[in-house]
Amino acid sequence: MSTSLKVLAKSLLCPPGNGVYTIHTAQERKNTLHQHMFGTTIPGQVEKAWQASLDHLNRELKAHSTKSILLGLPSDCGGGIQRGANWGPLFLRLELIEAQKQFGTQFFDAGDIRVIPHLLHDRYISKETLHSCRKALYGNSRKNLPVAPLSMAETFLDNLYRHHPHATVFGLGGDHSVSYPFIKSFFVKQKKLKRKTGILHFDAHTDLLDKRLGIDICFGSWAYHARMWGETPAALVQVGIRSSGKKKEHWERTLKVKQYWTKEVRKDGAGQIAERIISHYKTLGIEDLYISFDIDALDSTFAGATGTPEPHGLFPHEVAVIIGEVARHYPIAGADLCEVAPFVRNPDGVSLEPYTTLLYAKLIALLILDKMSQKAGA
């Protein structure tokens, strides 16, 4: 991490778990996280220890470490059905830290993007609000930095990849709009590396709206834009779809994407679907993959703590088979996991929530992180 990138990180990022700005809510969980990570819960000491950890990240990046970078984007302003996914990164981190101790999974936690919860992207902000928020975040209304979480994430990732194009980032959301900056910055650097890259998207919903109520960047539209950033729209492969106002044929014909709905996975088996995905990517000459995983791709029995739980979804073992098989053929160069909402309760779900959702989100995150480390060490 160059000096300029570290300075930028200190402006745009904050210690893990602090991206959601609250005084008391979930403070016990934040304290537990900080005690595990930094050995203290005193805010000033946490900040100091986290900033020191950025020097360690610098050494990891220079050494081309196999560790992926964990980056939280705890924003749910781009949602719109039921909020609460902003708490996903905090709750999932505790699960991942315990798993790291148990299984030895390696990753480096860079922290959270600093989030003003009322904002989405700078393009929607007036000049007056921009100046006011810059003063609140940076102490200087004239400081030329973004203030909305998606814009801040894009700025940080653009600079990270500019200095370290081979870094692998695992994003923790947040609602699914957070995939917009993660994937956009990722594809900018992939094109510079001249790598043909596909997106493997797990979701109950297509997220292929061009706009939702006039807003063109949100949880229902990010994939519409992302399909155009790769080599071809067909490089976006969606798995687990089952809740859509249009049939599969509509999306494939009009937007040229490739879809495998849950009923196909259940009918033909996850192994067969994986083979079809691999064959499809081979015809396109794909070299690397980005995985975007919406937790509602899973059946609501396994993932009820989310904004839009859907029945008749994927089973965890089906997800594991598809990711495992595809990753044997294609390096996973980047990923995100979104829409875990720990305080949300699905009335039709199991009584053990949010622990059931957190368990399967953790297992999927660990699987993806494991495949990403293989990519980084390849």
C-alpha atoms as one frame of an Amber mdcrd trajectory, in Angstrom:
protein
   0.000   0.000   0.000   1.598   3.242  -1.098   1.653   6.263   1.205  -1.052
   7.967  -0.856  -3.253   4.857  -0.758  -2.813   4.542   3.003  -3.811   8.191
   3.454  -6.872   7.562   1.289  -7.737   4.460   3.317  -7.639   6.453   6.544
 -10.089   8.933   5.037 -12.558   6.545   3.377 -12.334   3.537   5.694 -12.799
   2.904   9.405 -12.118  -0.034  11.740 -14.058  -3.249  11.025 -17.543  -3.040
  12.493 -17.592   0.760  12.716 -19.093   1.366   9.282 -22.567   1.490  10.806
 -22.639   4.712  12.787 -24.476   4.090  16.064 -23.973   4.870  19.725 -25.431
   1.866  21.530 -27.034  -0.551  19.044 -25.066  -3.819  18.761 -22.272  -2.232
  20.804 -21.635  -5.470  22.669 -21.054  -7.246  19.370 -18.751  -4.466  18.157
 -16.787  -4.688  21.394 -16.442  -8.444  21.025 -15.168  -8.008  17.478 -12.652
  -5.325  18.461 -11.434  -7.337  21.440 -10.813 -10.316  19.151  -9.092  -8.259
  16.457  -7.224  -5.566  18.380  -7.168  -6.650  22.031  -9.072  -3.559  23.159
 -12.528  -1.991  23.044 -11.453   1.587  23.768 -12.363   3.582  20.610  -9.115
   5.558  20.385  -7.003   2.450  20.846  -9.107   0.525  18.326  -8.552   3.286
  15.765  -4.812   3.326  16.442  -4.509  -0.468  16.196  -6.521  -0.544  12.979
  -4.372   2.158  11.371  -1.275   0.195  12.352  -2.809  -2.856  10.700  -2.837
  -0.987   7.394   0.969  -1.188   7.475   0.630  -4.954   7.743  -1.722  -4.910
   4.743   0.945  -2.961   2.878   3.483  -5.714   3.526   0.961  -8.367   2.489
   0.276  -6.585  -0.799   3.954  -6.048  -1.602   4.682  -9.705  -0.875   1.830
 -10.835  -3.176   0.295 -12.719  -0.275  -2.307 -15.412  -0.917  -4.618 -13.706
   1.580  -7.719 -12.014   0.207  -8.690  -8.560   1.449 -11.965  -8.373   3.344
 -13.743  -5.042   2.849 -17.068  -4.250   4.496 -19.617  -2.001   2.843 -22.396
  -1.832   5.464 -24.931   0.129   3.461 -28.567  -0.771   2.860 -29.629   2.531
   1.320 -29.773   0.810  -2.071 -32.321  -1.739  -0.814 -36.004  -1.070  -0.824
 -38.040  -4.025   0.394 -36.822  -4.435   3.966 -33.731  -2.783   5.412 -31.226
  -4.346   7.786 -28.440  -5.671   5.547 -26.166  -2.895   6.835 -25.531  -5.109
   9.880 -24.358  -8.046   7.772 -20.612  -7.220   7.774 -20.413  -6.835  11.564
 -22.251 -10.067  12.352 -20.496 -12.089   9.657 -17.043 -10.950  10.733 -17.439
 -12.560  14.142 -18.427 -15.808  12.446 -15.449 -15.616  10.087 -12.969 -14.837
  12.868 -14.055 -17.938  14.775 -13.782 -19.976  11.577 -10.351 -18.507  10.891
  -9.156 -19.872  14.211 -10.812 -23.237  13.666 -10.050 -23.862   9.986  -7.065
 -21.601   9.356  -8.780 -19.677   6.558  -6.545 -16.752   5.641  -7.755 -13.233
   4.895  -6.828  -9.683   5.841  -9.581  -7.393   7.135  -9.070  -3.874   5.794
 -12.109  -2.473   7.623 -15.364  -0.849   6.564 -16.204   1.924   4.166 -17.433
   4.860   6.255 -21.169   5.046   5.667 -23.561   7.975   5.894 -26.710   5.812
   6.006 -28.945   8.259   4.139 -26.741   8.338   1.031 -26.240   5.932  -1.852
 -24.074   7.441  -4.612 -22.607  10.908  -5.139 -24.424  11.285  -8.442 -27.689
  11.684  -6.489 -26.369  14.381  -4.120 -26.739  18.147  -4.416 -23.683  20.390
  -4.136 -24.969  21.755  -0.833 -25.292  18.250   0.640 -21.904  17.252  -0.769
 -20.183  20.171   0.994 -22.034  19.473   4.247 -21.148  15.774   4.237 -17.511
  16.438   3.365 -17.286  18.679   6.386 -18.867  15.987   8.581 -16.643  13.162
   7.288 -13.342  14.930   6.653 -13.572  18.203   8.574 -13.182  20.125   5.339
 -16.053  20.939   2.969 -13.566  21.579   0.143 -11.793  18.238   0.386 -12.245
  16.580  -3.001 -13.405  13.182  -1.798 -16.697  11.308  -2.250 -19.204  11.035
   0.595 -21.767   8.410  -0.434 -20.812   4.792   0.382 -20.906   3.382  -3.158
 -18.805   6.265  -4.461 -16.341   5.955  -1.578 -15.952   2.236  -2.197 -15.344
   2.769  -5.905 -12.729   5.443  -5.228 -10.864   3.266  -2.730 -10.983   0.151
  -4.923  -9.893   2.045  -8.038  -6.830   3.259  -6.166  -6.147  -0.117  -4.564
  -6.178  -1.885  -7.926  -4.131   0.886  -9.547  -1.294   0.186  -7.127  -1.931
  -3.557  -6.674  -3.791  -4.948  -9.700  -3.444  -8.553  -8.549  -5.061  -7.979
  -5.154  -8.131 -10.128  -4.494 -10.990  -8.450  -2.641 -13.929 -10.115  -0.907
 -16.718  -7.601  -0.298 -19.147  -7.900   2.595 -22.505  -6.191   2.084 -24.825
  -4.557   2.649 -27.712  -4.748   0.225 -26.927  -5.906  -3.286 -26.359  -2.395
  -4.618 -22.887  -2.628  -3.043 -21.882  -5.023  -5.820 -21.973  -2.034  -8.185
 -18.661  -0.471  -7.004 -17.018  -3.811  -6.191 -17.600  -5.167  -9.689 -17.121
  -1.896 -11.577 -13.650  -1.276 -10.132 -12.795  -4.946 -10.532 -13.579  -4.950
 -14.246 -11.644  -1.742 -14.876  -8.462  -3.409 -13.627  -9.268  -6.755 -15.278
  -9.416  -5.036 -18.648  -6.047  -3.403 -17.965  -4.702  -6.878 -17.190  -6.338
  -8.078 -20.424  -8.159 -10.864 -18.602 -11.480 -12.088 -19.972 -13.730 -12.300
 -16.957 -17.197 -13.635 -16.204 -19.633 -12.982 -13.347 -21.225 -15.918 -11.549
 -24.248 -14.474  -9.764 -26.283 -16.451  -7.206 -29.658 -14.907  -6.420 -33.385
 -15.526  -6.122 -33.937 -12.400  -8.233 -32.471 -11.255 -11.552 -31.531  -7.688
 -10.451 -31.790  -6.778 -14.144 -33.993  -3.697 -13.973 -32.595  -0.696 -15.809
 -34.182   1.546 -13.143 -36.306   1.087 -10.047 -38.657   3.998  -9.402 -36.324
   6.185 -11.438 -33.130   5.158  -9.596 -30.587   3.438 -11.843 -28.227   2.137
  -9.116 -29.874  -0.086  -6.523 -30.294  -3.668  -5.372 -32.578  -4.440  -8.314
 -30.466  -2.901 -11.083 -26.750  -3.461 -10.397 -26.635  -6.607 -12.601 -28.179
  -4.700 -15.510 -25.094  -2.468 -15.526 -22.569  -5.156 -14.592 -23.447  -7.318
 -17.597 -22.020  -4.578 -19.844 -18.652  -4.300 -18.086 -17.317  -7.694 -19.156
 -16.450  -9.117 -22.551 -20.100  -9.770 -23.390 -23.448  -9.723 -21.538 -23.465
 -13.519 -21.843 -20.545 -13.605 -19.392 -23.088 -12.860 -16.650 -24.407 -16.242
 -15.490 -27.207 -16.215 -12.918 -28.028 -19.215 -10.718 -30.944 -19.747  -8.337
 -33.469 -17.400  -9.961 -37.076 -18.136  -9.000 -38.788 -14.816  -8.281 -39.159
 -12.762 -11.431 -41.891 -10.861 -13.216 -40.541 -12.169 -16.513 -39.707 -15.645
 -17.734 -36.169 -16.874 -18.204 -36.522 -16.626 -21.984 -37.261 -12.897 -21.718
 -34.065 -12.092 -19.846 -31.857 -14.292 -22.005 -33.354 -12.978 -25.249 -33.462
  -9.260 -24.433 -30.355  -8.822 -22.254 -28.291 -11.759 -23.576 -27.441 -13.079
 -20.096 -27.370 -16.777 -19.159 -29.636 -18.126 -16.413 -30.130 -21.377 -14.513
 -33.259 -21.199 -12.409 -33.568 -23.204  -9.192 -36.028 -25.637 -10.735 -33.366
 -26.579 -13.308 -30.797 -27.192 -10.585 -33.255 -29.375  -8.696 -34.280 -31.291
 -11.822 -30.870 -31.898 -13.419 -28.588 -31.765 -10.392 -25.955 -29.252  -9.308
 -23.132 -31.200 -10.970 -24.824 -31.071 -14.348 -25.513 -27.340 -14.001 -21.869
 -26.748 -13.074 -20.770 -28.580 -16.224 -23.062 -26.393 -18.347 -21.700 -23.222
 -16.739 -18.126 -24.354 -17.354 -18.931 -25.213 -20.967 -20.639 -21.848 -21.446
 -17.639 -19.940 -20.112 -15.296 -21.978 -22.283 -17.181 -20.943 -25.428 -16.682
 -17.302 -24.378 -12.964 -17.713 -23.669 -13.379 -16.686 -20.028 -10.188 -16.748
 -17.923 -11.233 -15.419 -14.478 -14.470 -15.228 -12.504 -16.114 -12.838 -10.091
 -18.714 -14.363  -7.747 -21.570 -12.253  -6.392 -23.671 -14.119  -3.844 -27.007
 -12.866  -2.558 -27.873 -14.949   0.503 -31.503 -15.188  -0.663 -30.296 -17.534
  -3.409 -30.615 -20.118  -0.650 -34.018 -21.486   0.244 -35.634 -19.400   2.995
 -35.364 -22.425   5.314 -31.606 -21.832   5.307 -31.602 -18.043   4.893 -34.554
 -16.274   6.458 -32.625 -13.336   7.944 -32.598 -11.332   4.734 -34.691  -8.577
   3.204 -36.424 -10.715   0.571 -36.404 -14.389   1.641 -37.787 -16.735  -0.996
 -38.935 -20.367  -0.692 -38.016 -23.153  -3.139 -34.420 -21.977  -3.360 -30.998
 -23.551  -3.616 -29.749 -25.963  -0.980 -26.309 -25.261   0.556 -24.800 -28.447
  -0.860 -25.925 -27.438  -4.365 -24.132 -24.124  -3.993 -21.000 -25.892  -2.755
 -21.008 -28.275  -5.722 -21.445 -25.510  -8.303 -18.818 -23.187  -6.825 -16.401
 -26.037  -6.196 -16.650 -27.446  -9.706 -16.525 -24.090 -11.490 -13.538 -22.996
  -9.393 -11.620 -26.079 -10.536 -11.625 -24.596 -14.045 -11.659 -20.838 -13.412
  -9.762 -18.766 -10.829 -11.993 -16.698  -8.553 -10.390 -13.278  -8.800 -12.960
 -11.338  -6.767 -16.229 -11.798  -4.908 -18.889 -10.338  -2.655 -21.600 -11.690
  -0.372 -24.668  -9.562   0.316 -28.092  -9.214   1.926 -27.504 -10.871   5.302
 -29.833  -8.908   7.620 -29.373 -10.288  11.159 -32.166  -8.272  12.805 -34.759
  -9.238  10.186 -37.157 -12.035  11.103 -38.965 -14.012   8.421 -42.333 -15.083
   9.918 -42.248 -18.272   7.855 -38.623 -19.055   8.669 -36.981 -21.203  11.314
 -36.872 -20.075  14.944 -33.086 -20.191  15.126 -32.597 -17.089  12.999 -30.367
 -15.223  12.494 -27.991 -18.034  13.432 -29.076 -20.298  10.571 -28.509 -17.578
   7.970 -25.189 -16.593   9.549 -24.046 -20.222   9.593 -24.638 -20.775   5.888
 -23.379 -17.312   4.934 -20.170 -18.107   6.827 -19.748 -21.477   5.116 -20.286
 -19.980   1.666 -17.908 -17.101   2.436 -15.254 -19.570   3.625 -15.656 -21.657
   0.475 -15.249 -18.622  -1.762 -12.318 -17.269   0.261 -10.622 -20.645  -0.012
 -10.997 -20.628  -3.807  -9.786 -17.024  -3.980  -6.633 -17.890  -2.047  -5.973
 -20.644  -4.556  -6.310 -18.063  -7.313  -3.942 -15.669  -5.555  -1.359 -18.388
  -5.112  -1.662 -19.744  -8.655
